[in-house]
Amino acid sequence: MLGITKPQPSVLDILDKLSSKMDLRTKIEESIRNDKLIVEEQLKLSGIVLRVLISPVKDGEDEPLGAVVLFHDITKEKAIEALKNYPIYNLYENQANVFAMFLGFDARTGTLQKSLGTTYKPIVSVGGKRNFSMYMNHEDCLRIANIILKKLQEEPEWVEYATKEIYTRASTLIAFSRKLKNINYKTKSQAELLTLYQEYCSLFKEMRVYSSIPMMLEHDTPVLSDLLKEKLNQQVESENLNNVFSTLSSPTKISYILQEEIERLKIAAKHAREQNIEQEIKTHTERWNWREYMFEGTPLTEADFLKQIEEDVKQHKDPEKRKQELEKKQRNIQEKQQEYIEKYSIPKETQNFAKIAQEIVYLKYFRKGIFAESYYCVEFLLKEIGEQLGMNLNDVRAMFDWETEEALTNGITKEKIQEIRKREEFCAFVSYEGKCYPLNEEEATKILKENVKEETQMTMTEIKGQVACSGNVQGKVCIVNTVEDMEKMKEGMILTSIMTHPNLFSAMKRAKGIITDIGGLSCHAAIVARELQIPCIVGTKQASKILQDGMQVELDTNTGTIKIIN
């Protein structure tokens, strides 16, 4: 609790740890001398808040023997207290696990201080079956977004530094993560496993210090998109604004999903010529077996990739030609961007801002690839931790970092394991000042009742959003939020989702159009839609709640509207 690494710290160790925060020796002497209980209500130490109670102790003759000092961690109480009169809204739902959640939220409410000089206020999550509803404050999201936007506009050196840090920290994280696959864990003690676990968590959170910025910029309100459109509106007529905007904000770098497909098509072209591809498949599998991971997943096998390659040959007839088409699309984006710049005489300042937008869009997807591979690699470590603690992989994924650290240091009881396993059915937590605290059902219910403000459900025949990729299309709606939903997605349908993620990629490729509730120009749906050239409208707020499977709709990307036909 006090952040002392020794298994059995002495009184002197405790006094030394508290010396900069509290004169414990003097407090003990005062308690004994005055024969009274002394209470220090709030002592901040190593990211936690403690209530310290010092009580004198006497012998049978009523003579003083010393004092007892009790440390009570009240950080969770302070977190719940911080939610008083603080409205929160259900911004989105996430299919994840506790391990992935605390890695993300500890950064948002803690280590973000390093890059922005501020953090998010308390964030609440409630869920079950690994489906978490995320509750945040609209004004707080907008506050963070505007801080980032101001830095983008006024501090070019900060933008350059932040971008460099994302790539540097990503390289460090992925290098360490890949090592985790090749360790002989059977020779590792629990203390050594703890060291590896702490280093991984630290590197992951450190990457999020900067890599979360692209997501936070348009977490709730499209501030970057709005500003870029405002700048473009000075040169571009309104009827072409969305087309120009989506083109100029499209990244020219290839995403990891498209990179994998291009590399796979190269192998497919060789397979179509009836050449041996055994070694190529093996190499491709080693490089990309984590491709369908999000926060967790199932590694793809050589058989999986061979099946996909055979489907590539069947679908495209000439895989080499398909590969060239994908590569040409990226070149076409650059050519189209230059065409618009010249046609509308886009000022240099606006061009530079558009390039920043392109980089932000790319970085958001870049980090998804880093995280996905990292989550795959760390499973080797988490499995061994589970084995040594008498638990399984899902159990370890359901633990907060401080619980895992405690278990590897002092062991874990059967009762604690049962408590962790119950999180499969119900799990809630509050993230506060860089740490997540579990909430029981009573605490979570009270917060939802007192703090959560429900958004008004819309009923309309026309829905508005932000254009991510141009093109006017009609089609039948298919609601796709989970991998299971993909089975009903047929070629030419309009994929509609709360928000898309890499696991839905194969369904997105079949879509005639894409609609999401959440997202801006840097969201997953926007990036994929641009790469695949699929008309897309994002940030509609409630399209997935208003629209239903089978509805006929029309996407008008000139105006950013979805019209219900029948």
Coordinates of C-alpha atoms in Angstrom, one line a residue:
M1 CA 0.0 0.0 0.0
L2 CA 2.8 2.4 0.9
G3 CA 4.8 1.6 -2.2
I4 CA 7.6 -0.1 -0.2
T5 CA 9.2 -3.0 -2.2
K6 CA 10.5 -5.0 0.8
P7 CA 8.3 -8.0 1.7
Q8 CA 8.6 -7.2 5.5
P9 CA 9.4 -3.5 5.9
S10 CA 10.7 -2.2 9.2
V11 CA 9.4 0.7 11.2
L12 CA 12.4 2.7 9.9
D13 CA 11.4 1.9 6.3
I14 CA 7.9 3.2 6.9
L15 CA 9.2 6.4 8.6
D16 CA 11.6 7.0 5.7
K17 CA 8.9 6.5 3.1
L18 CA 6.6 9.0 4.8
S19 CA 9.2 11.5 5.8
S20 CA 8.5 14.0 2.9
K21 CA 4.7 13.8 3.5
M22 CA 4.3 13.4 7.2
D23 CA 6.4 13.5 10.4
L24 CA 5.0 10.2 11.7
R25 CA 7.6 9.9 14.6
T26 CA 6.4 13.3 16.0
K27 CA 2.7 12.2 15.6
I28 CA 3.3 9.0 17.5
E29 CA 5.1 10.8 20.3
E30 CA 2.2 13.3 20.5
S31 CA -0.4 10.5 20.6
I32 CA 1.5 8.7 23.5
R33 CA 2.2 11.9 25.4
N34 CA -1.4 13.2 25.2
D35 CA -3.0 9.8 25.3
K36 CA -5.3 10.5 22.4
L37 CA -6.2 9.2 19.0
I38 CA -4.7 11.2 16.1
V39 CA -6.4 11.0 12.7
E40 CA -4.8 12.3 9.5
E41 CA -7.7 12.4 7.0
Q42 CA -5.9 12.7 3.7
L43 CA -2.3 11.6 3.1
K44 CA -1.4 11.4 -0.6
L45 CA 1.3 8.9 -1.3
S46 CA 2.4 7.0 -4.5
G47 CA -0.9 7.7 -6.2
I48 CA -3.2 6.7 -3.3
V49 CA -5.0 8.6 -0.6
L50 CA -4.6 7.3 3.0
R51 CA -6.4 7.9 6.2
V52 CA -3.8 7.5 9.0
L53 CA -5.0 6.6 12.5
I54 CA -2.5 6.7 15.4
S55 CA -3.6 5.3 18.7
P56 CA -1.6 5.0 22.0
V57 CA -1.2 1.6 23.6
K58 CA -0.9 0.9 27.4
D59 CA -0.1 -2.1 29.5
G60 CA -2.2 -3.5 32.4
E61 CA -0.8 -0.9 34.7
D62 CA -2.0 1.9 32.4
E63 CA 1.6 2.7 31.5
P64 CA 2.3 3.7 27.8
L65 CA 3.9 1.0 25.7
G66 CA 3.9 2.7 22.3
A67 CA 1.3 3.3 19.6
V68 CA -0.5 1.5 16.8
V69 CA -0.6 3.1 13.4
L70 CA -3.3 2.1 10.9
F71 CA -3.2 3.0 7.2
H72 CA -6.6 2.9 5.5
D73 CA -6.7 3.3 1.7
I74 CA -9.6 5.7 1.0
T75 CA -8.7 6.5 -2.7
K76 CA -11.9 4.6 -3.9
E77 CA -14.0 6.7 -1.4
K78 CA -12.4 9.8 -2.8
A79 CA -13.1 8.7 -6.4
I80 CA -16.8 8.1 -5.6
E81 CA -16.9 11.4 -3.7
A82 CA -15.5 13.1 -6.8
L83 CA -18.5 11.9 -8.8
K84 CA -20.9 13.9 -6.5
N85 CA -23.0 16.3 -8.7
Y86 CA -20.9 15.2 -11.7
P87 CA -23.1 14.2 -14.7
I88 CA -21.8 11.4 -16.9
Y89 CA -23.1 10.0 -20.1
N90 CA -22.9 6.6 -21.8
L91 CA -20.6 7.5 -24.6
Y92 CA -20.0 4.1 -26.1
E93 CA -19.8 0.3 -25.4
N94 CA -16.5 -1.6 -25.5
Q95 CA -16.0 -5.4 -25.9
A96 CA -13.0 -5.8 -23.8
N97 CA -11.5 -7.2 -20.6
V98 CA -10.4 -5.7 -17.3
F99 CA -6.7 -6.0 -18.2
A100 CA -7.2 -3.9 -21.4
M101 CA -9.5 -1.5 -19.6
F102 CA -7.2 -0.5 -16.8
L103 CA -4.3 -0.1 -19.2
G104 CA -6.3 2.5 -21.1
F105 CA -8.1 4.3 -18.3
D106 CA -5.1 4.5 -16.0
A107 CA -3.5 6.5 -18.7
R108 CA -6.5 8.7 -19.3
T109 CA -6.9 9.7 -15.7
G110 CA -3.2 9.5 -14.7
T111 CA -0.2 9.4 -17.1
L112 CA -1.9 11.8 -19.6
Q113 CA -0.6 14.5 -17.3
K114 CA 2.8 14.0 -18.8
S115 CA 1.7 15.0 -22.3
L116 CA -1.1 17.5 -21.8
G117 CA -0.5 18.8 -18.2
T118 CA -4.0 17.6 -17.3
T119 CA -6.1 14.4 -17.1
Y120 CA -9.7 13.3 -17.4
K121 CA -11.8 13.5 -14.3
P122 CA -13.4 10.3 -13.0
I123 CA -14.5 7.7 -15.6
V124 CA -17.0 4.9 -14.8
S125 CA -17.5 1.6 -16.6
V126 CA -20.2 -0.9 -15.9
G127 CA -20.7 -4.2 -17.8
G128 CA -20.8 -7.9 -18.0
K129 CA -19.9 -10.7 -20.4
R130 CA -17.0 -8.5 -21.4
N131 CA -19.2 -5.8 -22.7
F132 CA -18.5 -2.5 -20.9
S133 CA -20.5 0.7 -21.1
M134 CA -18.3 3.7 -20.8
Y135 CA -19.5 6.7 -18.9
M136 CA -17.7 10.0 -19.2
N137 CA -18.6 13.7 -18.9
H138 CA -19.3 15.6 -22.2
E139 CA -17.7 18.8 -21.0
D140 CA -14.6 17.0 -19.8
C141 CA -14.2 15.3 -23.2
L142 CA -14.6 18.7 -24.9
R143 CA -12.1 20.3 -22.5
I144 CA -9.4 17.7 -23.3
A145 CA -10.1 17.9 -27.1
N146 CA -9.8 21.7 -27.1
I147 CA -6.5 21.6 -25.2
I148 CA -5.1 19.2 -27.9
L149 CA -6.6 21.3 -30.7
K150 CA -5.0 24.5 -29.3
K151 CA -1.6 22.8 -29.2
L152 CA -2.0 21.6 -32.8
Q153 CA -2.7 25.2 -33.8
E154 CA -0.2 27.1 -31.7
E155 CA 2.7 24.7 -30.9
P156 CA 4.1 23.0 -34.0
E157 CA 7.1 21.9 -32.0
W158 CA 4.8 20.0 -29.6
V159 CA 3.1 18.3 -32.5
E160 CA 6.4 17.2 -33.9
Y161 CA 7.6 16.0 -30.5
A162 CA 4.4 14.1 -29.7
T163 CA 4.4 12.4 -33.1
K164 CA 8.0 11.3 -32.6
E165 CA 7.2 10.0 -29.1
I166 CA 4.3 7.9 -30.4
Y167 CA 6.6 6.0 -32.9
T168 CA 9.5 5.7 -30.4
R169 CA 7.3 4.4 -27.6
A170 CA 5.5 2.1 -30.0
S171 CA 8.8 0.6 -31.1
T172 CA 9.9 0.1 -27.5
L173 CA 6.6 -1.5 -26.5
I174 CA 6.4 -3.9 -29.5
A175 CA 10.1 -4.9 -29.1
F176 CA 9.5 -5.9 -25.5
S177 CA 6.2 -7.6 -26.3
R178 CA 7.7 -9.8 -29.0
K179 CA 10.3 -11.0 -26.5
L180 CA 7.5 -12.2 -24.3
K181 CA 6.7 -14.9 -26.9
N182 CA 10.1 -16.5 -26.6
I183 CA 10.7 -16.7 -22.9
N184 CA 11.1 -20.0 -21.2
Y185 CA 8.6 -19.2 -18.4
K186 CA 9.0 -22.6 -16.6
T187 CA 12.4 -21.2 -15.3
K188 CA 10.8 -18.0 -14.0
S189 CA 9.8 -17.4 -10.4
Q190 CA 6.8 -15.4 -9.4
A191 CA 9.0 -12.5 -8.6
E192 CA 10.5 -12.6 -12.1
L193 CA 7.0 -12.8 -13.6
L194 CA 6.0 -9.8 -11.6
T195 CA 8.9 -7.8 -13.0
L196 CA 8.0 -8.7 -16.5
Y197 CA 4.3 -7.9 -15.9
Q198 CA 5.1 -4.5 -14.3
E199 CA 7.5 -3.6 -17.2
Y200 CA 4.9 -4.5 -19.8
C201 CA 2.1 -2.4 -18.0
S202 CA 4.5 0.5 -17.6
L203 CA 5.5 0.5 -21.3
F204 CA 1.9 0.2 -22.4
K205 CA 0.8 3.1 -20.3
E206 CA 3.8 5.2 -21.4
M207 CA 2.9 4.6 -25.0
R208 CA -0.7 5.8 -24.3
V209 CA 0.7 9.1 -22.9
Y210 CA 0.9 10.3 -26.5
S211 CA -0.8 7.7 -28.6
S212 CA -4.2 8.4 -27.0
I213 CA -4.2 12.0 -28.2
P214 CA -5.6 11.2 -31.7
M215 CA -8.5 9.4 -30.2
M216 CA -9.1 12.0 -27.5
L217 CA -9.1 14.8 -30.0
E218 CA -12.5 13.6 -31.4
H219 CA -13.7 11.4 -28.6
D220 CA -17.1 13.1 -28.2
T221 CA -17.1 16.1 -30.5
P222 CA -15.4 16.4 -33.9
V223 CA -13.4 19.5 -33.1
L224 CA -10.5 18.8 -35.5
S225 CA -12.9 18.0 -38.4
D226 CA -15.0 21.1 -37.7
L227 CA -11.9 23.4 -37.7
L228 CA -10.5 21.9 -40.9
K229 CA -13.9 22.3 -42.6
E230 CA -14.0 25.8 -41.4
K231 CA -10.7 26.5 -43.0
L232 CA -11.6 24.8 -46.3
N233 CA -15.0 26.5 -46.4
Q234 CA -13.2 29.8 -47.3
Q235 CA -12.1 28.3 -50.6
V236 CA -14.4 25.4 -51.4
E237 CA -18.1 25.7 -52.3
S238 CA -20.5 24.0 -49.8
E239 CA -21.7 21.3 -52.2
N240 CA -18.1 20.0 -52.6
L241 CA -16.9 20.7 -49.1
N242 CA -17.4 17.1 -47.8
N243 CA -15.6 15.6 -50.8
V244 CA -12.6 17.9 -50.5
F245 CA -12.5 17.5 -46.7
S246 CA -12.6 13.6 -46.8
T247 CA -9.9 13.6 -49.5
L248 CA -7.5 16.1 -47.9
S249 CA -7.8 14.4 -44.5
S250 CA -7.2 10.9 -45.8
P251 CA -3.8 9.5 -44.8
T252 CA -1.4 8.5 -47.6
K253 CA 0.3 5.9 -45.5
I254 CA -1.0 2.3 -45.6
S255 CA -2.7 0.9 -42.5
Y256 CA -1.6 -2.4 -41.0
I257 CA -4.8 -4.1 -42.2
L258 CA -4.2 -3.1 -45.8
Q259 CA -0.5 -3.9 -45.5
E260 CA -1.3 -7.5 -44.5
E261 CA -3.8 -7.8 -47.4
I262 CA -1.2 -6.6 -49.9
E263 CA 1.4 -9.0 -48.6
R264 CA -1.1 -11.8 -48.6
L265 CA -2.1 -11.1 -52.2
K266 CA 1.5 -11.3 -53.2
I267 CA 1.5 -14.9 -51.9
A268 CA -1.8 -15.5 -53.5
A269 CA -0.5 -14.5 -56.9
K270 CA 2.3 -17.0 -56.5
H271 CA -0.2 -19.7 -55.4
A272 CA -2.4 -18.9 -58.5
R273 CA 0.7 -19.7 -60.6
E274 CA 0.8 -23.1 -58.8
Q275 CA 4.1 -22.3 -57.2
N276 CA 5.1 -23.6 -53.7
I277 CA 4.1 -21.1 -51.0
E278 CA 4.8 -23.2 -47.9
Q279 CA 7.6 -21.0 -46.6
E280 CA 5.8 -17.8 -47.4
I281 CA 2.7 -18.9 -45.5
K282 CA 4.8 -19.8 -42.5
T283 CA 6.5 -16.4 -42.5
H284 CA 3.3 -14.6 -43.1
T285 CA 1.6 -16.4 -40.2
E286 CA 4.5 -15.6 -37.8
R287 CA 4.2 -11.9 -38.8
W288 CA 0.4 -11.5 -38.8
N289 CA -1.2 -14.2 -36.7
W290 CA -2.5 -11.5 -34.3
R291 CA -4.3 -9.6 -37.1
E292 CA -7.8 -10.2 -35.8
Y293 CA -7.0 -9.3 -32.2
M294 CA -8.5 -6.4 -30.6
F295 CA -8.1 -6.6 -26.8
E296 CA -7.9 -10.4 -27.1
G297 CA -8.5 -12.9 -29.8
T298 CA -7.6 -16.2 -31.4
P299 CA -4.3 -16.4 -33.3
L300 CA -4.6 -17.2 -36.9
T301 CA -2.9 -20.4 -38.1
E302 CA -1.1 -21.3 -41.3
A303 CA -4.3 -23.2 -42.3
D304 CA -6.4 -20.0 -41.7
F305 CA -4.1 -18.0 -44.0
L306 CA -4.0 -20.7 -46.7
K307 CA -7.8 -20.7 -46.7
Q308 CA -7.8 -16.9 -47.1
I309 CA -5.3 -17.1 -49.9
E310 CA -7.4 -19.6 -51.7
E311 CA -10.4 -17.3 -51.3
D312 CA -8.3 -14.4 -52.6
V313 CA -7.5 -16.4 -55.8
K314 CA -11.1 -17.4 -56.2
Q315 CA -12.5 -13.9 -55.6
H316 CA -10.0 -11.8 -57.5
K317 CA -8.9 -14.3 -60.2
D318 CA -5.7 -12.3 -60.6
P319 CA -4.4 -11.5 -57.1
E320 CA -1.4 -9.6 -58.5
K321 CA -3.8 -7.2 -60.3
R322 CA -5.8 -6.7 -57.1
K323 CA -2.6 -5.9 -55.2
Q324 CA -1.7 -3.3 -57.8
E325 CA -5.2 -1.8 -57.6
L326 CA -4.9 -1.4 -53.8
E327 CA -1.5 0.2 -54.2
K328 CA -2.8 2.5 -56.9
K329 CA -5.7 3.6 -54.7
Q330 CA -3.1 5.1 -52.3
R331 CA -1.3 6.9 -55.1
N332 CA -4.7 8.2 -56.4
I333 CA -5.4 9.7 -53.0
Q334 CA -2.2 11.8 -53.2
E335 CA -3.0 12.8 -56.8
K336 CA -6.5 13.8 -55.8
Q337 CA -5.3 15.8 -52.9
Q338 CA -2.9 17.7 -55.1
E339 CA -5.7 18.3 -57.6
Y340 CA -7.9 19.9 -55.0
I341 CA -5.1 22.0 -53.6
E342 CA -4.4 23.4 -57.0
K343 CA -8.1 23.7 -58.0
Y344 CA -9.1 25.6 -54.9
S345 CA -5.8 27.4 -54.2
I346 CA -5.7 26.0 -50.7
P347 CA -3.4 28.2 -48.6
K348 CA -0.2 26.7 -47.2
E349 CA -1.4 27.1 -43.7
T350 CA -4.6 25.0 -44.4
Q351 CA -2.4 22.4 -46.3
N352 CA -0.2 22.0 -43.3
F353 CA -3.2 21.6 -41.0
A354 CA -4.7 19.0 -43.4
K355 CA -1.3 17.1 -43.2
I356 CA -1.6 17.1 -39.4
A357 CA -5.1 15.7 -39.7
Q358 CA -3.8 13.0 -42.1
E359 CA -1.1 12.0 -39.6
I360 CA -3.6 11.9 -36.7
V361 CA -5.9 9.7 -38.7
Y362 CA -3.1 7.4 -39.6
L363 CA -1.7 7.3 -36.0
K364 CA -5.0 6.3 -34.5
Y365 CA -5.0 3.1 -36.7
F366 CA -1.3 2.6 -36.3
R367 CA -1.7 2.4 -32.6
K368 CA -4.5 -0.2 -33.0
G369 CA -2.0 -2.4 -34.8
I370 CA 0.6 -2.0 -32.1
F371 CA -1.9 -2.7 -29.3
A372 CA -3.3 -5.7 -31.1
E373 CA 0.1 -7.4 -31.6
S374 CA 1.0 -6.4 -28.1
Y375 CA -2.1 -8.0 -26.5
Y376 CA -1.3 -11.2 -28.4
C377 CA 2.3 -11.3 -27.2
V378 CA 1.5 -10.6 -23.6
E379 CA -0.9 -13.6 -23.4
F380 CA 2.2 -15.9 -23.1
L381 CA 3.1 -14.1 -19.9
L382 CA -0.5 -13.9 -18.6
K383 CA -1.0 -17.6 -19.1
E384 CA 2.1 -18.5 -17.1
I385 CA 1.0 -16.1 -14.3
G386 CA -2.3 -17.9 -14.3
E387 CA -0.7 -21.3 -14.1
Q388 CA 1.5 -20.4 -11.2
L389 CA -1.4 -18.9 -9.3
G390 CA -3.8 -21.8 -10.0
M391 CA -5.9 -19.6 -12.4
N392 CA -6.6 -19.5 -16.1
L393 CA -5.9 -16.8 -18.8
N394 CA -9.4 -15.3 -18.5
D395 CA -9.0 -15.0 -14.7
V396 CA -5.8 -13.0 -15.1
R397 CA -7.4 -10.9 -17.8
A398 CA -10.1 -10.0 -15.2
M399 CA -7.6 -8.7 -12.6
F400 CA -6.5 -5.1 -12.1
D401 CA -2.8 -4.6 -12.1
W402 CA -2.5 -4.0 -8.3
E403 CA -4.4 -7.3 -7.8
T404 CA -2.0 -9.2 -10.0
E405 CA 1.0 -7.6 -8.2
E406 CA -0.4 -8.5 -4.8
A407 CA -1.1 -12.1 -5.9
L408 CA 2.4 -12.6 -7.3
T409 CA 3.9 -11.1 -4.1
N410 CA 1.8 -12.6 -1.4
G411 CA -0.3 -15.3 -3.1
I412 CA -4.0 -15.4 -3.7
T413 CA -6.9 -17.0 -1.8
K414 CA -9.7 -19.1 -3.3
E415 CA -12.1 -16.5 -2.1
K416 CA -10.3 -13.8 -4.1
I417 CA -10.3 -16.1 -7.2
Q418 CA -14.0 -16.5 -6.9
E419 CA -14.5 -12.8 -6.6
I420 CA -12.5 -12.3 -9.8
R421 CA -14.4 -14.9 -11.7
K422 CA -17.7 -13.3 -10.8
R423 CA -16.6 -10.3 -13.0
E424 CA -17.5 -12.4 -16.0
E425 CA -21.2 -11.8 -15.1
F426 CA -20.8 -8.3 -13.6
C427 CA -17.9 -5.9 -13.5
A428 CA -17.8 -2.2 -12.7
F429 CA -15.1 0.2 -11.8
V430 CA -14.2 3.9 -11.4
S431 CA -11.0 5.2 -12.8
Y432 CA -9.6 8.1 -10.7
E433 CA -6.1 9.7 -10.7
G434 CA -4.5 6.9 -12.6
K435 CA -6.0 3.9 -10.9
C436 CA -9.1 1.8 -11.4
Y437 CA -11.2 0.7 -8.4
P438 CA -13.8 -2.1 -8.6
L439 CA -17.3 -1.2 -7.7
N440 CA -19.8 -3.6 -6.2
E441 CA -23.3 -3.8 -7.7
E442 CA -24.8 -1.5 -5.0
E443 CA -22.1 1.2 -5.6
A444 CA -22.5 0.9 -9.4
T445 CA -26.3 1.1 -9.3
K446 CA -26.2 4.2 -7.0
I447 CA -23.8 5.9 -9.4
L448 CA -25.9 5.1 -12.5
K449 CA -29.0 6.3 -10.7
E450 CA -27.5 9.6 -9.4
N451 CA -24.9 10.5 -12.1
V452 CA -25.9 9.1 -15.5
K453 CA -27.8 11.5 -17.7
E454 CA -29.7 9.7 -20.5
E455 CA -29.5 11.2 -24.0
T456 CA -32.9 11.9 -25.6
Q457 CA -33.7 9.2 -28.1
M458 CA -34.3 10.6 -31.5
T459 CA -37.1 9.6 -33.8
M460 CA -36.7 10.9 -37.4
T461 CA -36.6 9.9 -41.0
E462 CA -33.4 11.8 -41.7
I463 CA -30.2 11.4 -39.7
K464 CA -27.1 13.6 -39.9
G465 CA -23.5 12.8 -39.3
Q466 CA -20.0 13.6 -40.6
V467 CA -18.8 12.5 -44.0
A468 CA -15.8 10.2 -43.8
C469 CA -15.8 9.0 -47.4
S470 CA -17.8 10.4 -50.3
G471 CA -20.3 8.6 -52.5
N472 CA -24.2 8.5 -52.6
V473 CA -25.6 5.0 -52.2
Q474 CA -28.8 3.2 -51.2
G475 CA -29.2 -0.2 -49.5
K476 CA -30.6 -2.3 -46.7
V477 CA -29.4 -1.7 -43.2
C478 CA -27.5 -4.4 -41.3
I479 CA -26.7 -3.7 -37.7
V480 CA -23.3 -5.0 -36.9
N481 CA -21.7 -4.5 -33.5
T482 CA -20.2 -7.9 -32.8
V483 CA -18.4 -10.6 -34.6
E484 CA -21.5 -12.7 -34.3
D485 CA -23.5 -10.0 -36.1
M486 CA -21.3 -10.4 -39.2
E487 CA -23.1 -13.6 -40.2
K488 CA -26.2 -11.6 -41.3
M489 CA -24.1 -9.1 -43.3
K490 CA -24.6 -9.7 -47.1
E491 CA -22.8 -8.1 -50.0
G492 CA -24.2 -4.6 -50.8
M493 CA -25.8 -3.9 -47.5
I494 CA -25.4 -0.7 -45.4
L495 CA -23.3 -1.7 -42.4
T496 CA -24.5 0.3 -39.3
S497 CA -22.7 0.1 -36.0
I498 CA -22.2 1.9 -32.7
M499 CA -18.5 2.0 -33.7
T500 CA -16.5 -0.5 -35.8
H501 CA -13.3 -2.2 -34.9
P502 CA -10.7 -4.5 -36.6
N503 CA -12.7 -7.7 -35.9
L504 CA -15.5 -6.4 -38.1
F505 CA -13.2 -5.8 -41.1
S506 CA -14.4 -8.7 -43.3
A507 CA -18.0 -7.5 -42.9
M508 CA -17.0 -3.9 -43.8
K509 CA -15.4 -5.1 -47.0
R510 CA -18.9 -6.4 -48.1
A511 CA -20.6 -3.1 -47.3
K512 CA -22.0 -0.7 -49.9
G513 CA -22.0 2.0 -47.2
I514 CA -21.0 2.4 -43.6
I515 CA -22.8 4.4 -40.8
T516 CA -21.6 4.7 -37.2
D517 CA -22.9 6.4 -34.0
I518 CA -19.5 7.4 -32.7
G519 CA -16.4 8.7 -34.4
G520 CA -14.8 11.5 -36.3
L521 CA -12.3 11.7 -39.2
S522 CA -9.8 9.5 -37.3
C523 CA -12.2 6.7 -36.2
H524 CA -11.7 3.1 -37.4
A525 CA -14.7 3.2 -39.7
A526 CA -13.5 6.4 -41.4
I527 CA -10.0 5.0 -42.0
V528 CA -11.2 1.7 -43.4
A529 CA -13.9 3.4 -45.6
R530 CA -11.3 5.6 -47.2
E531 CA -9.0 2.7 -47.9
L532 CA -11.7 0.6 -49.4
Q533 CA -13.5 3.7 -51.0
I534 CA -16.8 2.9 -49.3
P535 CA -19.2 5.8 -48.7
C536 CA -19.3 6.4 -45.0
I537 CA -21.0 8.7 -42.5
V538 CA -19.8 8.7 -38.9
G539 CA -20.7 10.4 -35.6
T540 CA -24.5 10.2 -36.1
K541 CA -25.0 9.7 -32.3
Q542 CA -27.9 7.3 -32.5
A543 CA -28.2 5.8 -36.0
S544 CA -27.8 2.2 -34.7
K545 CA -30.7 2.8 -32.3
I546 CA -33.0 4.5 -34.9
L547 CA -32.3 2.2 -37.8
Q548 CA -33.2 -1.5 -37.9
D549 CA -32.2 -4.5 -39.9
G550 CA -33.7 -4.5 -43.4
M551 CA -34.6 -0.8 -43.5
Q552 CA -33.9 0.8 -46.9
V553 CA -31.8 3.9 -46.5
E554 CA -29.9 6.4 -48.7
L555 CA -26.5 7.9 -47.8
D556 CA -26.1 11.4 -49.2
T557 CA -22.4 12.4 -48.6
N558 CA -22.9 15.8 -50.1
T559 CA -25.0 16.8 -47.1
G560 CA -23.9 14.1 -44.6
T561 CA -27.4 12.7 -44.2
I562 CA -29.0 9.3 -44.0
K563 CA -32.5 9.2 -45.3
I564 CA -34.9 6.4 -44.4
I565 CA -36.7 5.4 -47.6
N566 CA -38.9 2.6 -46.1

